[in-house]
Amino acid sequence: MSTPLVTVGATSPTVVACGADMFADAVAGQAVDVERVDWRPPMPGTEADLAAVATDPRRPEANRRAVEAMLGVTAHLVDVAPASEVLGLERGQFLHAGPPIAWEQASGPLRGALMGGAALEGLVDDPEDAVALFESGSNVSLEPCHHRSAVGPMAGVVTPSMWMWVLEDRATGRRTYCSLNEGLGKVLRYGAYNDEVLTRLRWMGDVLGPLLQAAVRGTAEASDVTGILTQMLQMGDEAHNRNRAGTLMLLRDLSPAMVTSGFDAKDVSEALRFVGGNDHFFLNLAMPACKLALDAGRDIPGSTMVVAMARNGTEFGIQVSGTGDQWFTGPAQVAEGLFLGDYGPDDANPDIGDSAITETAGIGGFAMATAPAIVRLVGGTVPDALATTRRMHEITLAENPRWSVPVLEFQGTPTGIDVTKVCRTGILPQINTGMAGAVAGVGQVGAGLVTPPAEIFPQALAALADAARAAR
């Protein structure tokens, strides 16, 4: 007696389908349940390298160590001080966002920010005169922020006199740094350099920086940046393009010490109004907090975890734990989103800034589900935001238990981008970003969504595969 394939009363079969919908549609049309799987073949040409890395015996333990090190970091705000003191920057030295770049390849917003920075430092009287200074290369140098344990939003230009947030992991003593946020519109980080921009920067150097230094040094309660990040993600911020709750919590913690600092009451009032009126002020604390965590996962042989994503307005670069300080780069993309005023896609510069360090750590675009209001700024819909966070789980190594998403039953945010998962699925990291004008001096023209150039992940995979073969 033969055994029946389907017994009486058994659950109806479900067909699993991937690829083109034609087959799934035909089966569903016959009243059969269909489970559609979003499967794609690996990125072209990566098969051999994927096999080499997948069979690297070091990889599981290396990635476990990288993730644990990253998640174990807590960032504390310990000081505010000029870049000349905490980064050792000297006259004529400029930091910028993204991988290394020379003046000749620099985009409009990066050039504009460098020109404004040169005027701020007194290297030239008129920012326009700085073009000849940078073209000559005499007595000036450019270096990525990442190379000095710093991060910079948008153009990310840092000069010696700019004041920096100083964050520390108290368990290890490691520190990271970021400049103070200038606000929106015509600001240096978007490449603007007119008198309004320079006047604001001088006020930040003369008044805001010293006042914040006094407040931070006198306020232990304000030092837990990781704690503020945890709370703000529960309050509708994703900590990249939306930092409203984080900014207000920082202001709540610092304002008592600012008021009693002994500074002129008019200066204190102006500083409180400036911070309170700038919803992005906390971004410049979220970024170094993320870098502090990711730097803990660096330099672990065999690890495929991405530890930095950064753009200089011309190129997009990533660094990976198992490949040291090597940059893997490709052309930066132009974001898609919403534009200010009469600006349009032709006015936007390709993607720029170190702020993608937030996505690298698992917030920003990776936490869009926790901040549905962000779609009003960067475009898209609320279902898009939920789908994006779910999709990022497919290319990450872990979930961050500190950063949970209420609307997803408090699931942790997807954390630790895995080069092999990106190459195997073809899913690229999603980034929320501002858009700078392509012409130096214009400033911000919009905000939107962007992904890295796909080719940089196979580049990184190839380097990891070479290292795996050499280790055998």
XYZ file of N, CA and C in Angstrom, residues 124-332:
627
model
N 43.448 84.609 4.199
C 43.097 85.551 3.131
C 42.065 86.518 3.706
N 41.979 87.707 3.097
C 40.957 88.670 3.529
C 39.616 88.394 2.871
N 39.680 87.973 1.617
C 38.470 87.686 0.846
C 38.450 86.196 0.511
N 37.346 85.489 0.814
C 37.310 84.049 0.500
C 37.646 83.737 -0.950
N 37.311 84.641 -1.870
C 37.614 84.393 -3.279
C 39.116 84.279 -3.517
N 39.909 84.964 -2.702
C 41.369 84.903 -2.856
C 41.941 83.548 -2.448
N 41.143 82.749 -1.743
C 41.639 81.449 -1.274
C 41.795 80.447 -2.416
N 41.135 80.692 -3.541
C 41.272 79.771 -4.680
C 42.738 79.649 -5.089
N 43.401 80.796 -5.231
C 44.820 80.774 -5.627
C 45.670 80.104 -4.553
N 45.294 80.309 -3.296
C 46.048 79.702 -2.187
C 46.000 78.178 -2.269
N 44.800 77.631 -2.479
C 44.672 76.169 -2.536
C 45.239 75.607 -3.844
N 45.125 76.364 -4.930
C 45.704 75.901 -6.202
C 47.228 75.813 -6.104
N 47.825 76.720 -5.359
C 49.286 76.693 -5.221
C 49.719 75.547 -4.311
N 48.844 75.187 -3.350
C 49.201 74.136 -2.396
C 50.270 74.563 -1.424
N 50.605 75.841 -1.434
C 51.685 76.333 -0.581
C 51.150 76.652 0.813
N 51.712 76.049 1.814
C 51.381 76.316 3.219
C 49.951 75.912 3.596
N 49.328 75.056 2.783
C 48.015 74.510 3.148
C 48.026 73.007 2.916
N 47.216 72.287 3.675
C 47.115 70.834 3.498
C 45.681 70.392 3.782
N 45.265 69.335 3.106
C 43.933 68.760 3.298
C 44.071 67.345 3.836
N 43.195 66.991 4.785
C 43.266 65.667 5.410
C 41.853 65.260 5.846
N 41.470 63.993 5.685
C 40.137 63.571 6.142
C 39.970 63.706 7.653
N 38.772 64.090 8.081
C 38.457 64.130 9.513
C 38.711 62.769 10.152
N 38.323 61.696 9.441
C 38.434 60.351 10.006
C 39.873 60.011 10.398
N 40.841 60.613 9.726
C 42.238 60.289 10.028
C 42.705 60.888 11.348
N 41.872 61.789 11.934
C 42.226 62.381 13.232
C 41.137 62.091 14.275
N 40.463 60.952 14.152
C 39.429 60.536 15.117
C 38.265 61.518 15.168
N 38.020 62.229 14.059
C 36.942 63.207 14.013
C 35.973 62.859 12.888
N 34.815 63.504 12.918
C 33.846 63.415 11.832
C 33.287 64.817 11.600
N 32.947 65.100 10.325
C 32.416 66.412 9.991
C 31.194 66.297 9.099
N 30.069 66.957 9.456
C 28.880 66.898 8.593
C 29.097 67.659 7.293
N 28.445 67.176 6.213
C 28.526 67.781 4.877
C 30.000 67.989 4.474
N 30.409 69.205 4.117
C 31.799 69.408 3.695
C 32.774 69.012 4.807
N 32.329 69.167 6.051
C 33.130 68.699 7.185
C 34.425 69.447 7.398
N 34.508 70.669 6.885
C 35.775 71.419 7.019
C 35.976 71.857 8.466
N 37.146 71.534 8.989
C 37.545 71.919 10.343
C 38.847 72.706 10.245
N 38.888 73.863 10.912
C 40.106 74.688 10.951
C 40.582 74.790 12.393
N 41.818 75.233 12.609
C 42.372 75.219 13.973
C 41.554 75.981 15.006
N 40.876 77.073 14.612
C 40.178 77.883 15.616
C 38.769 77.400 15.906
N 38.268 76.426 15.165
C 36.905 75.944 15.406
C 36.841 75.130 16.690
N 35.731 75.286 17.421
C 35.553 74.549 18.675
C 34.933 73.194 18.391
N 35.376 72.175 19.156
C 34.987 70.791 18.913
C 34.344 70.175 20.154
N 33.284 69.377 19.920
C 32.802 68.493 20.970
C 33.852 67.400 21.191
N 34.071 67.008 22.436
C 35.006 65.924 22.760
C 34.233 64.824 23.481
N 34.159 63.638 22.866
C 33.451 62.495 23.452
C 34.458 61.423 23.854
N 34.158 60.710 24.922
C 35.107 59.710 25.439
C 34.371 58.447 25.864
N 34.986 57.303 25.553
C 34.550 56.027 26.115
C 35.342 55.821 27.401
N 34.653 55.951 28.522
C 35.383 55.975 29.789
C 36.053 54.643 30.102
N 35.585 53.545 29.497
C 36.189 52.242 29.768
C 37.577 52.121 29.146
N 37.783 52.798 28.007
C 39.053 52.669 27.292
C 39.830 53.979 27.213
N 39.142 55.100 27.439
C 39.798 56.396 27.301
C 39.880 56.903 25.877
N 39.373 56.133 24.913
C 39.406 56.592 23.523
C 38.481 57.786 23.344
N 38.851 58.708 22.422
C 38.083 59.928 22.215
C 37.789 60.149 20.724
N 36.669 60.816 20.458
C 36.341 61.267 19.105
C 35.854 62.707 19.191
N 35.781 63.381 17.998
C 35.579 64.826 17.983
C 34.660 65.227 16.829
N 33.956 66.349 17.010
C 33.148 66.922 15.937
C 32.951 68.409 16.219
N 32.849 69.204 15.155
C 32.645 70.645 15.294
C 31.235 70.934 15.808
N 30.953 72.209 16.126
C 29.636 72.627 16.591
C 28.744 72.893 15.384
N 27.457 72.555 15.499
C 26.533 72.710 14.377
C 26.146 74.174 14.198
N 26.183 74.634 12.934
C 25.911 76.052 12.637
C 24.454 76.355 12.357
N 23.600 75.326 12.193
C 22.225 75.569 11.772
C 22.030 75.165 10.320
N 20.956 75.651 9.698
C 20.623 75.269 8.322
C 20.751 76.463 7.381
N 20.563 76.182 6.107
C 20.572 77.253 5.104
C 21.979 77.608 4.676
N 22.307 78.905 4.687
C 23.636 79.351 4.275
C 24.612 79.181 5.428
N 25.294 78.044 5.431
C 26.271 77.701 6.469
C 27.506 77.104 5.793
N 28.620 77.150 6.510
C 29.887 76.722 5.915
C 29.855 75.271 5.484
N 29.214 74.416 6.283
C 29.290 72.987 5.954
C 28.579 72.669 4.638
N 27.662 73.542 4.200
C 27.018 73.360 2.895
C 27.740 74.153 1.805
N 28.881 74.743 2.134
C 29.688 75.422 1.122
C 29.467 76.904 1.005
N 28.643 77.508 1.898
C 28.431 78.957 1.859
C 29.554 79.655 2.639
N 29.900 80.876 2.221
C 31.030 81.554 2.878
C 30.863 83.069 2.889
N 29.639 83.579 2.813
C 29.466 85.032 2.791
C 29.684 85.623 4.193
N 29.505 86.950 4.312
C 29.768 87.628 5.594
C 28.889 87.079 6.716
N 27.639 86.744 6.391
C 26.740 86.190 7.406
C 27.313 84.902 7.990
N 27.848 84.046 7.121
C 28.419 82.767 7.562
C 29.636 83.000 8.449
N 30.537 83.876 8.009
C 31.770 84.108 8.761
C 31.487 84.817 10.090
N 30.518 85.733 10.098
C 30.155 86.407 11.351
C 29.635 85.405 12.366
N 28.785 84.468 11.918
C 28.258 83.436 12.828
C 29.384 82.549 13.354
N 30.307 82.151 12.485
C 31.408 81.291 12.932
C 32.300 82.001 13.951
N 32.507 83.306 13.752
C 33.341 84.042 14.726
C 32.620 84.146 16.072
N 31.307 84.334 16.050
C 30.545 84.341 17.307
C 30.609 82.964 17.982
N 30.543 81.898 17.206
C 30.636 80.564 17.779
C 32.001 80.356 18.426
N 33.048 80.923 17.821
C 34.385 80.775 18.389
C 34.619 81.650 19.600
N 34.039 82.864 19.586
C 34.290 83.826 20.670
C 33.353 83.632 21.859
N 32.112 83.190 21.601
C 31.098 83.141 22.666
C 30.573 81.718 22.907
N 30.012 81.103 21.863
C 29.328 79.828 22.060
C 30.273 78.730 22.550
N 31.438 78.594 21.908
C 32.386 77.552 22.294
C 32.821 77.672 23.743
N 33.346 78.850 24.166
C 33.750 78.984 25.573
C 32.605 78.788 26.554
N 31.394 79.240 26.185
C 30.246 79.067 27.069
C 29.886 77.589 27.221
N 29.879 76.853 26.115
C 29.592 75.420 26.192
C 30.683 74.680 26.961
N 31.921 75.124 26.802
C 33.011 74.492 27.562
C 32.763 74.624 29.066
N 32.389 75.828 29.489
C 32.121 76.051 30.914
C 30.946 75.200 31.379
N 29.925 75.089 30.548
C 28.741 74.312 30.930
C 29.052 72.828 31.012
N 29.787 72.307 30.009
C 30.098 70.872 29.988
C 30.995 70.503 31.167
N 31.982 71.331 31.429
C 32.898 71.015 32.526
C 32.206 71.098 33.888
N 31.044 71.778 33.942
C 30.341 71.896 35.205
C 29.058 71.101 35.294
N 28.825 70.183 34.314
C 27.543 69.476 34.277
C 27.737 67.996 34.013
N 27.870 67.193 35.064
C 28.053 65.753 34.889
C 26.832 65.112 34.267
N 25.637 65.649 34.545
C 24.403 65.043 34.044
C 24.302 65.104 32.527
N 25.031 66.009 31.901
C 24.906 66.183 30.458
C 25.852 65.295 29.689
N 26.609 64.453 30.370
C 27.716 63.791 29.694
C 27.350 62.497 28.984
N 26.169 61.919 29.255
C 25.846 60.604 28.711
C 25.171 60.739 27.342
N 25.960 60.839 26.291
C 25.430 60.995 24.935
C 24.738 59.710 24.480
N 25.287 58.572 24.834
C 24.646 57.301 24.470
C 23.249 57.212 25.080
N 23.094 57.683 26.321
C 21.786 57.663 26.958
C 20.792 58.565 26.243
N 21.243 59.739 25.809
C 20.352 60.638 25.062
C 19.952 59.998 23.733
N 20.903 59.345 23.059
C 20.575 58.668 21.796
C 19.490 57.610 22.005
N 19.612 56.851 23.080
C 18.606 55.823 23.359
C 17.225 56.443 23.534
N 17.164 57.543 24.274
C 15.871 58.191 24.525
C 15.309 58.853 23.277
N 16.146 59.512 22.499
C 15.626 60.275 21.358
C 15.062 59.354 20.276
N 15.622 58.137 20.159
C 15.070 57.190 19.189
C 13.679 56.709 19.615
N 13.378 56.822 20.912
C 12.026 56.491 21.390
C 11.079 57.671 21.219
N 11.639 58.826 20.859
C 10.848 60.063 20.811
C 10.700 60.607 19.390
N 10.946 59.762 18.391
C 10.691 60.181 17.022
C 11.869 60.730 16.259
N 13.078 60.704 16.826
C 14.291 61.094 16.091
C 14.964 59.854 15.516
N 15.613 59.996 14.348
C 16.468 58.926 13.851
C 17.940 59.349 13.917
N 18.212 60.561 14.446
C 19.556 61.035 14.795
C 20.451 61.328 13.604
N 19.876 61.455 12.422
C 20.656 61.953 11.301
C 19.999 63.238 10.773
N 18.854 63.115 10.153
C 18.170 64.316 9.673
C 17.104 64.812 10.637
N 16.832 64.087 11.690
C 15.893 64.554 12.718
C 16.547 64.377 14.083
N 16.851 65.499 14.752
C 17.514 65.499 16.062
C 16.794 66.426 17.043
N 15.497 66.601 16.837
C 14.743 67.583 17.628
C 14.724 67.209 19.108
N 14.367 65.966 19.418
C 14.299 65.558 20.822
C 15.691 65.561 21.450
N 16.692 65.096 20.700
C 18.051 65.069 21.231
C 18.562 66.459 21.543
N 18.283 67.416 20.658
C 18.729 68.790 20.884
C 18.081 69.366 22.146
N 16.791 69.130 22.310
C 16.099 69.676 23.484
C 16.572 69.013 24.775
N 16.888 67.708 24.720
C 17.414 67.053 25.926
C 18.798 67.595 26.283
N 19.621 67.840 25.273
C 20.943 68.424 25.539
C 20.795 69.814 26.146
N 19.877 70.602 25.572
C 19.650 71.954 26.083
C 19.128 71.905 27.520
N 18.242 70.958 27.796
C 17.731 70.779 29.160
C 18.866 70.529 30.137
N 19.842 69.708 29.720
C 20.923 69.333 30.628
C 21.977 70.435 30.780
N 22.240 71.184 29.705
C 23.321 72.171 29.750
C 22.878 73.549 30.220
N 21.604 73.890 30.018
C 21.187 75.276 30.248
C 21.384 75.752 31.685
N 21.141 74.939 32.736
C 21.392 75.481 34.088
C 22.835 75.944 34.273
N 23.788 75.131 33.799
C 25.192 75.514 33.952
C 25.547 76.689 33.042
N 24.887 76.820 31.902
C 25.136 77.976 31.038
C 24.681 79.253 31.734
N 23.534 79.195 32.393
C 22.981 80.385 33.055
C 23.861 80.819 34.231
N 24.427 79.847 34.957
C 25.235 80.166 36.147
C 26.729 80.206 35.857
N 27.096 80.246 34.571
C 28.507 80.184 34.193
C 29.272 81.465 34.458
N 28.562 82.567 34.710
C 29.227 83.846 34.903
C 29.392 84.638 33.614
N 28.989 84.050 32.499
C 29.058 84.777 31.226
C 27.983 85.860 31.196
N 28.175 86.859 30.341
C 27.222 87.942 30.185
C 25.830 87.375 29.870
N 24.812 87.904 30.549
C 23.458 87.381 30.389
C 22.977 87.481 28.940
N 23.389 88.522 28.244
C 22.983 88.666 26.840
C 23.589 87.557 25.989
N 24.854 87.216 26.256
C 25.497 86.126 25.505
C 24.826 84.788 25.801
N 24.491 84.560 27.076
C 23.826 83.305 27.437
C 22.476 83.211 26.753
N 21.737 84.308 26.769
C 20.424 84.317 26.129
C 20.542 84.035 24.634
N 21.521 84.671 23.988
C 21.705 84.458 22.550
C 22.088 83.011 22.258
N 22.936 82.417 23.106
C 23.357 81.028 22.901
C 22.178 80.066 23.086
N 21.368 80.311 24.124
C 20.210 79.443 24.349
C 19.230 79.530 23.181
N 19.041 80.746 22.665
C 18.135 80.920 21.526
C 18.700 80.227 20.279
N 20.006 80.298 20.086
C 20.644 79.686 18.914
C 20.511 78.157 18.963
N 20.816 77.564 20.095
C 20.739 76.101 20.214
C 19.289 75.635 20.132
N 18.414 76.316 20.870
C 17.011 75.912 20.879
C 16.335 76.064 19.531
N 16.824 76.974 18.706
C 16.224 77.190 17.392
C 16.844 76.369 16.292
N 17.770 75.462 16.632
C 18.485 74.656 15.639
C 18.249 73.180 15.943
N 17.268 72.595 15.264
C 16.900 71.202 15.541
C 18.005 70.205 15.220
N 19.019 70.626 14.480
C 20.098 69.709 14.106
C 21.306 69.802 15.040
N 21.186 70.591 16.110
C 22.365 70.836 16.938
C 22.947 69.541 17.502
N 22.095 68.585 17.863
C 22.588 67.348 18.472
C 23.263 66.423 17.460
N 23.032 66.642 16.154
C 23.665 65.783 15.150
C 25.169 65.708 15.364
N 25.778 66.844 15.719
C 27.234 66.878 15.864
C 27.719 66.179 17.127
N 26.783 65.686 17.951
C 27.129 64.787 19.056
C 26.806 63.338 18.699
N 25.741 63.144 17.938
C 25.397 61.781 17.508
C 26.502 61.199 16.628
N 27.048 62.031 15.747
C 28.077 61.532 14.824
C 29.340 61.031 15.539
N 29.965 61.826 16.405
C 31.161 61.282 17.082
C 30.837 60.135 18.028
N 29.598 60.087 18.567
C 29.222 58.929 19.396
C 29.233 57.657 18.552
N 28.716 57.753 17.323
C 28.716 56.584 16.429
C 30.142 56.212 16.029
N 30.968 57.226 15.755
C 32.359 56.917 15.383
C 33.104 56.263 16.547
N 32.839 56.730 17.746
C 33.509 56.139 18.911
C 33.181 54.653 19.014
N 31.910 54.312 18.776
C 31.510 52.905 18.841
C 32.139 52.091 17.718
N 32.096 52.623 16.506
C 32.604 51.871 15.355
C 34.120 51.725 15.396
N 34.820 52.730 15.902
C 36.282 52.619 15.991
C 36.699 51.469 16.895
N 35.841 51.129 17.863
C 36.158 49.993 18.739
C 36.145 48.675 17.981
N 35.436 48.648 16.846
C 35.370 47.419 16.048
C 36.374 47.358 14.921
N 37.295 48.319 14.877
C 38.295 48.365 13.794
C 39.412 47.328 13.986
N 40.066 47.054 12.860
C 41.353 46.335 12.860
C 41.273 44.938 13.476
N 40.212 44.205 13.162
C 40.085 42.815 13.591
C 40.220 41.937 12.353
N 41.360 41.237 12.187
C 41.580 40.426 10.982
C 40.450 39.410 10.775
N 39.918 39.379 9.558
C 38.847 38.448 9.224
C 37.460 39.037 9.344
N 37.337 40.194 10.014
C 36.006 40.783 10.184
C 35.564 41.489 8.901
N 34.302 41.281 8.517
C 33.742 41.876 7.302
C 32.820 43.046 7.634
N 32.901 43.575 8.839
C 32.009 44.666 9.260
C 32.516 46.017 8.768
N 31.628 46.808 8.202
C 31.968 48.167 7.760
C 32.087 49.065 8.993
N 33.171 49.833 9.081
C 33.381 50.704 10.241
C 33.311 52.182 9.889
N 33.207 52.518 8.606
C 33.038 53.926 8.222
C 32.447 53.997 6.819
N 31.483 54.903 6.643
C 31.008 55.303 5.319
C 31.094 56.826 5.292
N 31.723 57.395 4.274
C 31.930 58.845 4.248
C 32.064 59.324 2.809
N 31.670 60.604 2.586
C 31.675 61.147 1.227
C 32.332 62.519 1.221
N 33.097 62.808 0.188
C 33.733 64.126 0.089
C 33.108 65.015 -0.991
N 31.956 64.595 -1.516
C 31.281 65.375 -2.559
C 31.690 64.968 -3.959
N 32.742 64.176 -4.056
C 33.198 63.625 -5.334
C 33.176 62.103 -5.284
N 33.701 61.542 -4.190
C 33.747 60.097 -4.007
C 33.050 59.687 -2.717
N 32.509 58.468 -2.746
C 31.957 57.819 -1.562
C 32.939 56.728 -1.161
N 33.337 56.673 0.100
C 34.303 55.676 0.542
C 33.821 54.901 1.755
N 34.258 53.647 1.846
C 34.005 52.852 3.058
C 35.326 52.299 3.575
N 35.348 52.026 4.877
C 36.446 51.289 5.504
C 35.847 50.077 6.211
N 36.620 48.993 6.255
C 36.139 47.720 6.795
C 37.092 47.263 7.901
N 36.530 46.651 8.930
C 37.338 46.259 10.090
C 38.548 45.411 9.699
N 38.349 44.418 8.820
C 39.412 43.473 8.497
C 40.434 43.966 7.505
N 40.281 45.212 7.019
C 41.230 45.727 6.013
C 41.898 47.024 6.460
N 41.908 47.287 7.769
C 42.646 48.436 8.298
C 42.077 49.770 7.845
N 42.985 50.699 7.514
C 42.579 52.057 7.150
C 42.357 52.236 5.651
N 42.381 51.156 4.889
C 42.213 51.264 3.439
C 40.812 51.768 3.092
N 40.731 52.728 2.149
C 39.460 53.234 1.648
C 39.101 52.510 0.356
N 37.837 52.170 0.221
C 37.299 51.624 -1.032
C 36.312 52.665 -1.564
N 36.563 53.196 -2.738
C 35.834 54.381 -3.189
C 35.190 54.194 -4.564
N 34.147 55.007 -4.790
C 33.473 55.089 -6.085
C 32.804 56.448 -6.187
N 32.243 56.781 -7.331
C 31.620 58.103 -7.510
C 30.439 58.307 -6.558
N 30.410 59.452 -5.881
C 29.272 59.772 -5.009
C 28.017 59.990 -5.859
